Amino acid sequence: MPSPTLPVRAAEAQEEQKATGGSGLLVPDPAQWISTTSGRIAPDPYTWLQAVHWVRDAQAHTPARTHGPRFGTTTVRIAELLAQLTPCRPGVDYLVRMLKVSERTVQYHLSILRESGLLTYTLKGSRIRQAAARASVFVRTIPKAFDEAIGLRTVSSQTFIRTVVGVVSDESRLALAQLGKKAARTMRRTKRRGARKARINSSAKSSRCTPMGAGAVTSSPAAPTNNPSEGDLGNGKDQQARPEKRIRRKLNAVGRRHQLALELVRQVPWLSGSQVARIAWAVRHLADAGWTAHEVIAVLAQRAPARRVHRPVGFLTARLAGAELLYDTAAKRAAIVAWWRDSPQAAKERHAEWQSTWQAPRSFAVRRLVQDAWTRATRREPLAALDEEPTSDEQREVRTTAWRQYLTGRPELVTSALALAGRDQAEQIYGRDLVERVLRLRTTSSHLRAGTA
């Protein structure tokens, strides 16, 4: 558990800095969260880098520790990298790799940025046993001391906590312009460095995306979980980042043959279910000549296929024999494709389903299952003989329900009994009078309907 005297020490250091004439910019750990910060959210990286350069030039930061580095060049270099991350989820390993510094140095300067009010926690990472590691997520913020020192007028904002509405004096505009030049120079230098690394390593294309491998985490008395170190908190793989575009490799001769065969299997009905490798062997000469699937189908459509194709690969080979010699130019193939698209007979064949004689399964067990299913579907089980008049309350309820549905124009109970059991059994269930009414209704005009007004 963090020491409760840490905020007290920070307050003492801040008071000491004010007494010596400094600005005393030191944000204690409990105020380093987005819900408790006194700063405002930076609307863009350019504005945030202005505040970073102001803290460095004015030496506004008061460190909470007596040892370790101070706000300087390395802090600005880390800020340059953080300005590119969206969202700001820096991994310590990523910063170490980019800056060529030690892990402890990165941890020091991240804490300096938080103490200066330039970084604010949105989510604090953790390493829990038997659970997935979480990386810290930051928001780039501008401390209130920056607005007061430069002379900016701010009002409340739902998006940025506070937003700038004006500048107090011309000196404030001049100071902002000078900081803007430094921020613009920093952003140009970062872009040039990123472009140079992109030429060396293709992985630098995603340099502006946040690496999700690690989280920058230090101790805080307001932290709801254990305090992990700012080390590696993940496997370095970004699950939410935009996937890189896959570079399609140029197909060789074998690949083009299989691609053409796959298209034919999908588009030609009687080739459905055939092995792509065997189709690729049958159309190897056409694929090597640069034929497309539409050109092959146009040649096949010149003659109607047989009613029953026993061997699709052999039938295809016979139909395409010598086609690459007959249509040896692209103009000839374009003409046959145009004929295929405009021909009424070809259009009819394209829209008609492939019809073939059904063949019984080869497996005896499958044939027996099919026969049993067909027998059950066509067999009508005779119902037990019933008396003319219902003998139980349930039978009377069935007839009453059927009569009520018939009078409302819904004789489905009787019609289903006629279809499944026949007229005799339907009369035993629902009565002769109701069945005759339903049959008479079926033979009349479709404009008539059973029911009462």
Short mmCIF file of C-alpha atoms in Angstrom, two decimals:
data_model
loop_
_atom_site.label_atom_id
_atom_site.label_comp_id
_atom_site.label_asym_id
_atom_site.label_seq_id
_atom_site.Cartn_x
_atom_site.Cartn_y
_atom_site.Cartn_z
CA MET A 1 0.00 0.00 0.00
CA PRO A 2 1.46 3.43 -0.93
CA SER A 3 2.64 5.66 1.84
CA PRO A 4 -0.04 8.18 2.99
CA THR A 5 2.68 10.79 3.47
CA LEU A 6 3.39 11.02 -0.28
CA PRO A 7 0.77 13.75 -0.98
CA VAL A 8 2.08 15.61 2.07
CA ARG A 9 5.63 15.49 0.73
CA ALA A 10 4.43 16.66 -2.67
CA ALA A 11 2.57 19.55 -1.07
CA GLU A 12 5.64 20.49 0.97
CA ALA A 13 7.80 20.46 -2.15
CA GLN A 14 5.29 22.62 -3.95
CA GLU A 15 5.19 25.14 -1.11
CA GLU A 16 8.98 25.19 -1.01
CA GLN A 17 9.14 25.90 -4.71
CA LYS A 18 6.64 28.76 -4.38
CA ALA A 19 8.67 30.20 -1.51
CA THR A 20 11.84 30.21 -3.64
CA GLY A 21 10.10 32.00 -6.51
CA GLY A 22 9.40 29.06 -8.82
CA SER A 23 6.07 28.13 -10.36
CA GLY A 24 5.79 24.94 -8.34
CA LEU A 25 4.10 22.76 -10.97
CA LEU A 26 3.66 19.45 -9.17
CA VAL A 27 0.50 17.36 -9.52
CA PRO A 28 0.17 14.82 -6.67
CA ASP A 29 -0.75 11.22 -7.43
CA PRO A 30 -4.46 11.48 -6.49
CA ALA A 31 -4.87 14.35 -9.00
CA GLN A 32 -3.30 12.43 -11.88
CA TRP A 33 -6.66 10.95 -12.97
CA ILE A 34 -9.07 12.35 -15.54
CA SER A 35 -11.79 12.57 -12.90
CA THR A 36 -9.68 14.62 -10.47
CA THR A 37 -7.33 16.64 -12.67
CA SER A 38 -7.42 20.43 -12.68
CA GLY A 39 -6.07 20.64 -16.22
CA ARG A 40 -7.91 20.52 -19.52
CA ILE A 41 -7.74 17.94 -22.29
CA ALA A 42 -5.53 18.94 -25.21
CA PRO A 43 -7.63 19.23 -28.38
CA ASP A 44 -4.73 18.17 -30.66
CA PRO A 45 -1.05 17.10 -30.42
CA TYR A 46 0.16 20.53 -31.63
CA THR A 47 -1.44 22.37 -28.70
CA TRP A 48 -0.20 19.74 -26.27
CA LEU A 49 3.41 20.10 -27.51
CA GLN A 50 3.14 23.85 -26.91
CA ALA A 51 2.46 23.14 -23.25
CA VAL A 52 5.32 20.60 -23.16
CA HIS A 53 7.82 23.18 -24.45
CA TRP A 54 6.51 25.78 -22.01
CA VAL A 55 7.12 23.49 -19.04
CA ARG A 56 10.64 22.83 -20.27
CA ASP A 57 11.53 26.45 -21.08
CA ALA A 58 10.07 27.85 -17.85
CA GLN A 59 11.41 24.99 -15.72
CA ALA A 60 7.95 24.92 -14.19
CA HIS A 61 8.06 21.36 -12.97
CA THR A 62 9.03 20.70 -9.37
CA PRO A 63 10.16 17.07 -8.93
CA ALA A 64 8.76 15.12 -6.01
CA ARG A 65 12.01 13.19 -5.57
CA THR A 66 15.49 14.45 -4.87
CA HIS A 67 17.16 11.96 -7.21
CA GLY A 68 16.67 11.01 -10.81
CA PRO A 69 16.47 13.07 -14.03
CA ARG A 70 14.68 16.38 -14.52
CA PHE A 71 12.36 17.74 -17.21
CA GLY A 72 14.65 18.03 -20.23
CA THR A 73 15.44 16.84 -23.73
CA THR A 74 14.58 13.20 -23.06
CA THR A 75 11.21 14.21 -21.66
CA VAL A 76 10.46 16.18 -24.85
CA ARG A 77 11.52 13.22 -27.00
CA ILE A 78 9.13 10.95 -25.12
CA ALA A 79 6.40 13.58 -25.55
CA GLU A 80 7.05 13.55 -29.32
CA LEU A 81 6.30 9.83 -29.40
CA LEU A 82 3.26 10.14 -27.15
CA ALA A 83 1.82 12.83 -29.42
CA GLN A 84 1.58 10.26 -32.20
CA LEU A 85 -0.31 7.60 -30.24
CA THR A 86 -4.09 7.36 -30.59
CA PRO A 87 -5.19 6.37 -28.04
CA CYS A 88 -2.25 7.25 -25.80
CA ARG A 89 -1.36 3.77 -24.54
CA PRO A 90 2.46 3.78 -24.45
CA GLY A 91 4.39 0.63 -23.73
CA VAL A 92 7.66 1.01 -21.89
CA ASP A 93 9.37 -1.51 -24.17
CA TYR A 94 8.22 0.47 -27.21
CA LEU A 95 9.62 3.73 -25.82
CA VAL A 96 12.90 2.01 -24.85
CA ARG A 97 13.24 0.60 -28.35
CA MET A 98 12.53 3.94 -30.05
CA LEU A 99 14.66 6.15 -27.80
CA LYS A 100 17.52 3.71 -27.10
CA VAL A 101 17.44 4.46 -23.37
CA SER A 102 17.04 2.32 -20.28
CA GLU A 103 13.70 1.14 -18.94
CA ARG A 104 14.17 3.03 -15.69
CA THR A 105 14.80 6.27 -17.61
CA VAL A 106 11.50 5.90 -19.44
CA GLN A 107 9.70 5.28 -16.17
CA TYR A 108 11.22 8.41 -14.63
CA HIS A 109 10.20 10.68 -17.50
CA LEU A 110 6.67 9.27 -17.68
CA SER A 111 6.25 10.13 -14.03
CA ILE A 112 7.65 13.63 -14.75
CA LEU A 113 5.00 14.16 -17.44
CA ARG A 114 2.29 13.05 -15.01
CA GLU A 115 3.60 15.27 -12.21
CA SER A 116 3.64 18.21 -14.65
CA GLY A 117 -0.04 17.69 -15.46
CA LEU A 118 0.71 16.78 -19.09
CA LEU A 119 -0.44 13.14 -18.79
CA THR A 120 -3.53 11.98 -16.93
CA TYR A 121 -4.69 8.45 -16.23
CA THR A 122 -7.84 7.15 -17.89
CA LEU A 123 -7.14 3.51 -17.08
CA LYS A 124 -4.31 2.24 -14.94
CA GLY A 125 -2.75 -1.01 -16.06
CA SER A 126 -2.28 -3.98 -13.82
CA ARG A 127 -0.75 -7.41 -13.72
CA ILE A 128 -3.04 -9.79 -11.91
CA ARG A 129 -2.15 -13.43 -11.46
CA GLN A 130 -4.06 -15.76 -13.80
CA ALA A 131 -5.59 -12.83 -15.69
CA ALA A 132 -4.82 -10.88 -18.84
CA ALA A 133 -2.49 -7.92 -18.37
CA ARG A 134 -3.89 -4.45 -18.93
CA ALA A 135 -1.90 -1.47 -20.21
CA SER A 136 -2.33 2.03 -18.86
CA VAL A 137 -4.28 4.51 -20.99
CA PHE A 138 -3.49 8.21 -20.75
CA VAL A 139 -5.07 11.46 -21.88
CA ARG A 140 -2.87 14.34 -23.00
CA THR A 141 -3.78 17.28 -20.77
CA ILE A 142 -2.67 20.90 -20.38
CA PRO A 143 -2.12 22.10 -16.79
CA LYS A 144 -3.99 25.09 -15.46
CA ALA A 145 -0.68 26.80 -14.68
CA PHE A 146 0.04 27.02 -18.43
CA ASP A 147 -3.20 28.92 -19.09
CA GLU A 148 -2.53 31.31 -16.22
CA ALA A 149 1.11 31.92 -17.16
CA ILE A 150 0.44 32.52 -20.87
CA GLY A 151 -2.76 34.50 -20.26
CA LEU A 152 -5.51 32.39 -21.82
CA ARG A 153 -9.18 32.83 -21.01
CA THR A 154 -11.01 29.51 -20.64
CA VAL A 155 -14.60 28.44 -20.01
CA SER A 156 -16.15 25.11 -19.03
CA SER A 157 -16.53 22.48 -21.75
CA GLN A 158 -18.16 19.06 -21.72
CA THR A 159 -15.59 17.64 -24.16
CA PHE A 160 -12.27 19.16 -23.02
CA ILE A 161 -13.11 20.06 -19.37
CA ARG A 162 -12.19 23.65 -20.31
CA THR A 163 -11.75 25.32 -23.67
CA VAL A 164 -9.87 28.47 -24.69
CA VAL A 165 -12.03 31.44 -25.72
CA GLY A 166 -9.47 34.24 -25.91
CA VAL A 167 -6.04 35.68 -25.17
CA VAL A 168 -5.42 38.35 -22.58
CA SER A 169 -2.73 40.48 -24.28
CA ASP A 170 -0.38 40.78 -27.22
CA GLU A 171 2.45 39.39 -25.12
CA SER A 172 0.39 36.22 -24.71
CA ARG A 173 -0.04 35.95 -28.47
CA LEU A 174 3.69 36.40 -28.97
CA ALA A 175 4.47 33.71 -26.39
CA LEU A 176 2.00 31.32 -28.05
CA ALA A 177 3.57 32.00 -31.45
CA GLN A 178 7.04 31.17 -30.15
CA LEU A 179 5.81 27.97 -28.54
CA GLY A 180 3.93 27.15 -31.74
CA LYS A 181 7.16 27.35 -33.77
CA LYS A 182 8.84 24.89 -31.42
CA ALA A 183 5.85 22.54 -31.51
CA ALA A 184 5.68 22.65 -35.32
CA ARG A 185 9.43 21.99 -35.55
CA THR A 186 9.01 19.02 -33.22
CA MET A 187 6.18 17.57 -35.28
CA ARG A 188 8.13 17.99 -38.56
CA ARG A 189 11.18 16.31 -37.04
CA THR A 190 9.01 13.41 -35.86
CA LYS A 191 7.50 12.98 -39.33
CA ARG A 192 10.94 12.96 -41.00
CA ARG A 193 12.22 10.43 -38.49
CA GLY A 194 9.16 8.23 -39.05
CA ALA A 195 9.55 8.39 -42.83
CA ARG A 196 13.24 7.45 -42.61
CA LYS A 197 12.46 4.44 -40.40
CA ALA A 198 9.62 3.42 -42.73
CA ARG A 199 12.10 3.05 -45.58
CA ILE A 200 14.33 0.89 -43.42
CA ASN A 201 11.64 -1.25 -41.81
CA SER A 202 8.17 -1.76 -43.23
CA SER A 203 6.78 -2.19 -39.72
CA ALA A 204 7.16 1.55 -39.18
CA LYS A 205 3.99 2.06 -41.25
CA SER A 206 1.99 1.67 -38.05
CA SER A 207 4.22 4.02 -36.01
CA ARG A 208 1.30 6.32 -35.31
CA CYS A 209 -0.76 3.50 -33.80
CA THR A 210 -0.54 2.77 -30.14
CA PRO A 211 1.52 -0.36 -29.31
CA MET A 212 -0.54 -2.47 -26.95
CA GLY A 213 2.33 -4.49 -25.63
CA ALA A 214 2.99 -2.75 -22.32
CA GLY A 215 1.59 -0.16 -20.00
CA ALA A 216 3.20 2.74 -18.24
CA VAL A 217 2.20 2.26 -14.61
CA THR A 218 3.63 3.56 -11.38
CA SER A 219 2.43 3.59 -7.82
CA SER A 220 -0.46 5.81 -6.81
CA PRO A 221 -2.46 5.95 -3.58
CA ALA A 222 -5.60 6.33 -5.70
CA ALA A 223 -4.96 3.15 -7.67
CA PRO A 224 -7.72 0.55 -7.20
CA THR A 225 -5.44 -2.43 -7.85
CA ASN A 226 -1.94 -3.58 -7.03
CA ASN A 227 0.88 -1.36 -8.21
CA PRO A 228 2.77 -3.08 -11.02
CA SER A 229 6.01 -1.86 -12.49
CA GLU A 230 6.14 -0.06 -15.81
CA GLY A 231 7.34 -3.17 -17.58
CA ASP A 232 6.02 -5.47 -20.18
CA LEU A 233 2.31 -6.05 -19.56
CA GLY A 234 1.34 -7.88 -22.73
CA ASN A 235 2.46 -9.86 -25.70
CA GLY A 236 2.98 -6.87 -27.99
CA LYS A 237 0.07 -7.73 -30.31
CA ASP A 238 -2.59 -5.13 -30.98
CA GLN A 239 -5.99 -6.84 -31.19
CA GLN A 240 -7.91 -3.62 -31.91
CA ALA A 241 -5.57 -1.92 -34.33
CA ARG A 242 -6.52 -1.70 -37.97
CA PRO A 243 -5.21 -4.77 -39.81
CA GLU A 244 -2.55 -4.16 -42.41
CA LYS A 245 -3.44 -4.66 -46.03
CA ARG A 246 -2.32 -8.01 -47.33
CA ILE A 247 -0.06 -7.94 -50.33
CA ARG A 248 -1.42 -10.34 -52.92
CA ARG A 249 1.30 -12.40 -54.47
CA LYS A 250 1.42 -12.81 -58.21
CA LEU A 251 0.18 -16.25 -59.20
CA ASN A 252 2.40 -18.59 -61.15
CA ALA A 253 1.18 -20.98 -63.87
CA VAL A 254 -0.06 -23.60 -61.40
CA GLY A 255 -1.87 -20.99 -59.35
CA ARG A 256 -3.64 -19.59 -62.41
CA ARG A 257 -4.79 -23.09 -63.39
CA HIS A 258 -6.30 -23.74 -59.96
CA GLN A 259 -7.90 -20.30 -59.87
CA LEU A 260 -9.61 -20.90 -63.22
CA ALA A 261 -10.69 -24.38 -62.11
CA LEU A 262 -12.19 -23.05 -58.89
CA GLU A 263 -14.23 -20.45 -60.78
CA LEU A 264 -15.55 -23.11 -63.16
CA VAL A 265 -16.57 -25.41 -60.30
CA ARG A 266 -18.52 -22.55 -58.73
CA GLN A 267 -20.24 -21.36 -61.93
CA VAL A 268 -20.86 -24.48 -64.04
CA PRO A 269 -23.66 -26.58 -62.46
CA TRP A 270 -22.59 -29.99 -63.76
CA LEU A 271 -19.04 -29.41 -62.46
CA SER A 272 -20.25 -28.87 -58.91
CA GLY A 273 -18.56 -31.25 -56.52
CA SER A 274 -15.66 -32.05 -58.85
CA GLN A 275 -12.10 -31.93 -57.61
CA VAL A 276 -10.44 -28.61 -58.35
CA ALA A 277 -7.08 -30.24 -59.03
CA ARG A 278 -8.54 -32.48 -61.76
CA ILE A 279 -10.39 -29.54 -63.34
CA ALA A 280 -7.14 -27.56 -63.24
CA TRP A 281 -5.43 -30.34 -65.20
CA ALA A 282 -8.25 -30.35 -67.78
CA VAL A 283 -8.04 -26.58 -68.41
CA ARG A 284 -4.26 -26.23 -68.08
CA HIS A 285 -3.78 -25.20 -71.74
CA LEU A 286 -6.51 -22.56 -71.53
CA ALA A 287 -5.18 -21.15 -68.26
CA ASP A 288 -1.67 -20.90 -69.70
CA ALA A 289 -3.11 -19.01 -72.69
CA GLY A 290 -4.76 -16.46 -70.40
CA TRP A 291 -8.38 -17.57 -70.67
CA THR A 292 -10.99 -16.42 -68.15
CA ALA A 293 -13.89 -18.37 -66.69
CA HIS A 294 -16.43 -16.46 -68.82
CA GLU A 295 -14.56 -17.39 -72.00
CA VAL A 296 -14.52 -21.07 -71.04
CA ILE A 297 -18.23 -21.04 -70.18
CA ALA A 298 -19.00 -19.33 -73.51
CA VAL A 299 -17.28 -22.15 -75.39
CA LEU A 300 -19.14 -24.77 -73.35
CA ALA A 301 -22.46 -23.01 -74.07
CA GLN A 302 -22.12 -23.48 -77.84
CA ARG A 303 -23.50 -26.99 -77.43
CA ALA A 304 -26.03 -28.01 -74.83
CA PRO A 305 -24.63 -30.45 -72.29
CA ALA A 306 -25.78 -34.01 -72.16
CA ARG A 307 -28.76 -34.89 -70.03
CA ARG A 308 -26.61 -36.94 -67.72
CA VAL A 309 -22.88 -36.45 -67.16
CA HIS A 310 -21.18 -39.49 -65.65
CA ARG A 311 -17.62 -38.17 -65.70
CA PRO A 312 -17.58 -34.31 -65.54
CA VAL A 313 -13.80 -34.03 -65.99
CA GLY A 314 -13.79 -36.23 -69.08
CA PHE A 315 -16.82 -34.44 -70.50
CA LEU A 316 -15.10 -31.08 -69.93
CA THR A 317 -11.88 -32.27 -71.57
CA ALA A 318 -13.77 -33.47 -74.65
CA ARG A 319 -15.71 -30.21 -75.00
CA LEU A 320 -12.59 -28.04 -74.70
CA ALA A 321 -10.34 -30.10 -76.97
CA GLY A 322 -8.57 -27.75 -79.39
CA ALA A 323 -10.36 -24.62 -78.07
CA GLU A 324 -7.08 -22.81 -77.39
CA LEU A 325 -6.11 -23.26 -81.04
CA LEU A 326 -9.50 -22.24 -82.44
CA TYR A 327 -9.80 -19.08 -80.33
CA ASP A 328 -6.15 -18.08 -80.27
CA THR A 329 -6.63 -14.32 -79.98
CA ALA A 330 -8.27 -12.09 -77.41
CA ALA A 331 -10.60 -10.63 -80.07
CA LYS A 332 -12.00 -14.05 -80.95
CA ARG A 333 -12.60 -14.87 -77.30
CA ALA A 334 -14.28 -11.51 -76.75
CA ALA A 335 -16.60 -12.21 -79.67
CA ILE A 336 -17.64 -15.61 -78.34
CA VAL A 337 -18.28 -14.09 -74.90
CA ALA A 338 -20.43 -11.35 -76.47
CA TRP A 339 -22.44 -14.01 -78.33
CA TRP A 340 -22.90 -15.99 -75.13
CA ARG A 341 -24.22 -12.97 -73.25
CA ASP A 342 -26.61 -11.87 -76.03
CA SER A 343 -27.90 -15.26 -77.13
CA PRO A 344 -31.45 -16.07 -75.85
CA GLN A 345 -30.64 -19.76 -75.74
CA ALA A 346 -27.52 -19.13 -73.71
CA ALA A 347 -29.47 -16.87 -71.33
CA LYS A 348 -32.08 -19.59 -70.88
CA GLU A 349 -29.41 -22.15 -70.09
CA ARG A 350 -27.78 -19.84 -67.58
CA HIS A 351 -31.04 -19.33 -65.68
CA ALA A 352 -32.23 -22.94 -65.86
CA GLU A 353 -31.24 -25.32 -63.10
CA TRP A 354 -29.27 -28.42 -63.96
CA GLN A 355 -31.64 -31.36 -64.08
CA SER A 356 -30.40 -34.91 -63.90
CA THR A 357 -31.80 -38.31 -63.06
CA TRP A 358 -31.72 -39.07 -59.38
CA GLN A 359 -29.39 -41.89 -58.49
CA ALA A 360 -29.88 -44.12 -55.51
CA PRO A 361 -27.14 -43.96 -52.86
CA ARG A 362 -24.48 -46.62 -53.08
CA SER A 363 -24.53 -47.37 -49.38
CA PHE A 364 -27.06 -50.05 -48.37
CA ALA A 365 -27.63 -48.42 -44.99
CA VAL A 366 -28.44 -45.08 -46.63
CA ARG A 367 -30.82 -46.73 -49.10
CA ARG A 368 -32.62 -48.41 -46.22
CA LEU A 369 -33.02 -45.11 -44.39
CA VAL A 370 -34.41 -43.46 -47.51
CA GLN A 371 -36.86 -46.32 -48.06
CA ASP A 372 -38.08 -46.19 -44.45
CA ALA A 373 -38.58 -42.43 -44.65
CA TRP A 374 -40.50 -42.74 -47.91
CA THR A 375 -42.70 -45.49 -46.46
CA ARG A 376 -43.57 -43.44 -43.39
CA ALA A 377 -44.36 -40.40 -45.53
CA THR A 378 -46.73 -42.25 -47.89
CA ARG A 379 -48.36 -44.64 -45.42
CA ARG A 380 -51.71 -43.73 -43.89
CA GLU A 381 -52.26 -45.22 -40.51
CA PRO A 382 -55.95 -46.28 -40.11
CA LEU A 383 -57.64 -44.75 -37.13
CA ALA A 384 -59.64 -46.69 -34.66
CA ALA A 385 -63.36 -46.91 -35.42
CA LEU A 386 -65.38 -44.33 -33.54
CA ASP A 387 -69.06 -44.12 -32.79
CA GLU A 388 -71.29 -41.78 -34.72
CA GLU A 389 -71.85 -39.69 -31.64
CA PRO A 390 -69.05 -38.61 -29.38
CA THR A 391 -68.87 -40.59 -26.18
CA SER A 392 -66.60 -38.38 -24.11
CA ASP A 393 -66.22 -34.78 -23.20
CA GLU A 394 -62.91 -34.53 -25.08
CA GLN A 395 -64.49 -35.68 -28.36
CA ARG A 396 -67.34 -33.22 -27.96
CA GLU A 397 -64.80 -30.48 -27.29
CA VAL A 398 -62.93 -31.40 -30.49
CA ARG A 399 -66.10 -31.17 -32.58
CA THR A 400 -67.11 -27.90 -30.93
CA THR A 401 -63.71 -26.39 -31.67
CA ALA A 402 -63.85 -27.53 -35.30
CA TRP A 403 -67.35 -26.06 -35.75
CA ARG A 404 -66.27 -22.71 -34.26
CA GLN A 405 -63.23 -22.47 -36.51
CA TYR A 406 -65.34 -23.42 -39.54
CA LEU A 407 -67.84 -20.68 -38.77
CA THR A 408 -65.02 -18.12 -38.54
CA GLY A 409 -63.70 -19.15 -41.97
CA ARG A 410 -60.92 -21.51 -40.83
CA PRO A 411 -61.71 -25.17 -41.69
CA GLU A 412 -58.07 -26.27 -41.36
CA LEU A 413 -58.80 -28.98 -38.78
CA VAL A 414 -61.20 -30.78 -41.12
CA THR A 415 -59.12 -30.29 -44.27
CA SER A 416 -56.00 -31.66 -42.55
CA ALA A 417 -57.93 -34.70 -41.36
CA LEU A 418 -59.22 -35.29 -44.90
CA ALA A 419 -55.69 -35.08 -46.28
CA LEU A 420 -54.11 -37.37 -43.69
CA ALA A 421 -56.78 -39.92 -42.79
CA GLY A 422 -59.42 -39.75 -45.52
CA ARG A 423 -63.09 -38.87 -45.49
CA ASP A 424 -64.32 -41.83 -43.45
CA GLN A 425 -62.02 -41.18 -40.54
CA ALA A 426 -62.65 -37.41 -40.72
CA GLU A 427 -66.41 -38.04 -40.45
CA GLN A 428 -65.89 -40.23 -37.41
CA ILE A 429 -63.88 -37.47 -35.71
CA TYR A 430 -65.77 -34.30 -36.67
CA GLY A 431 -69.15 -35.60 -37.84
CA ARG A 432 -70.67 -36.12 -41.29
CA ASP A 433 -72.42 -32.75 -41.41
CA LEU A 434 -69.27 -30.68 -40.85
CA VAL A 435 -67.19 -32.72 -43.31
CA GLU A 436 -69.82 -32.38 -46.06
CA ARG A 437 -69.95 -28.62 -45.50
CA VAL A 438 -66.18 -28.34 -45.85
CA LEU A 439 -66.17 -30.48 -49.01
CA ARG A 440 -68.99 -28.44 -50.50
CA LEU A 441 -67.08 -25.25 -49.72
CA ARG A 442 -63.98 -26.55 -51.51
CA THR A 443 -65.93 -27.19 -54.71
CA THR A 444 -67.58 -23.75 -54.86
CA SER A 445 -66.15 -20.46 -56.14
CA SER A 446 -63.08 -19.03 -54.49
CA HIS A 447 -65.05 -15.85 -53.76
CA LEU A 448 -67.18 -17.67 -51.21
CA ARG A 449 -66.00 -18.01 -47.65
CA ALA A 450 -67.26 -19.99 -44.69
CA GLY A 451 -68.38 -18.06 -41.67
CA THR A 452 -71.10 -15.91 -40.24
CA ALA A 453 -71.71 -12.21 -40.57
#
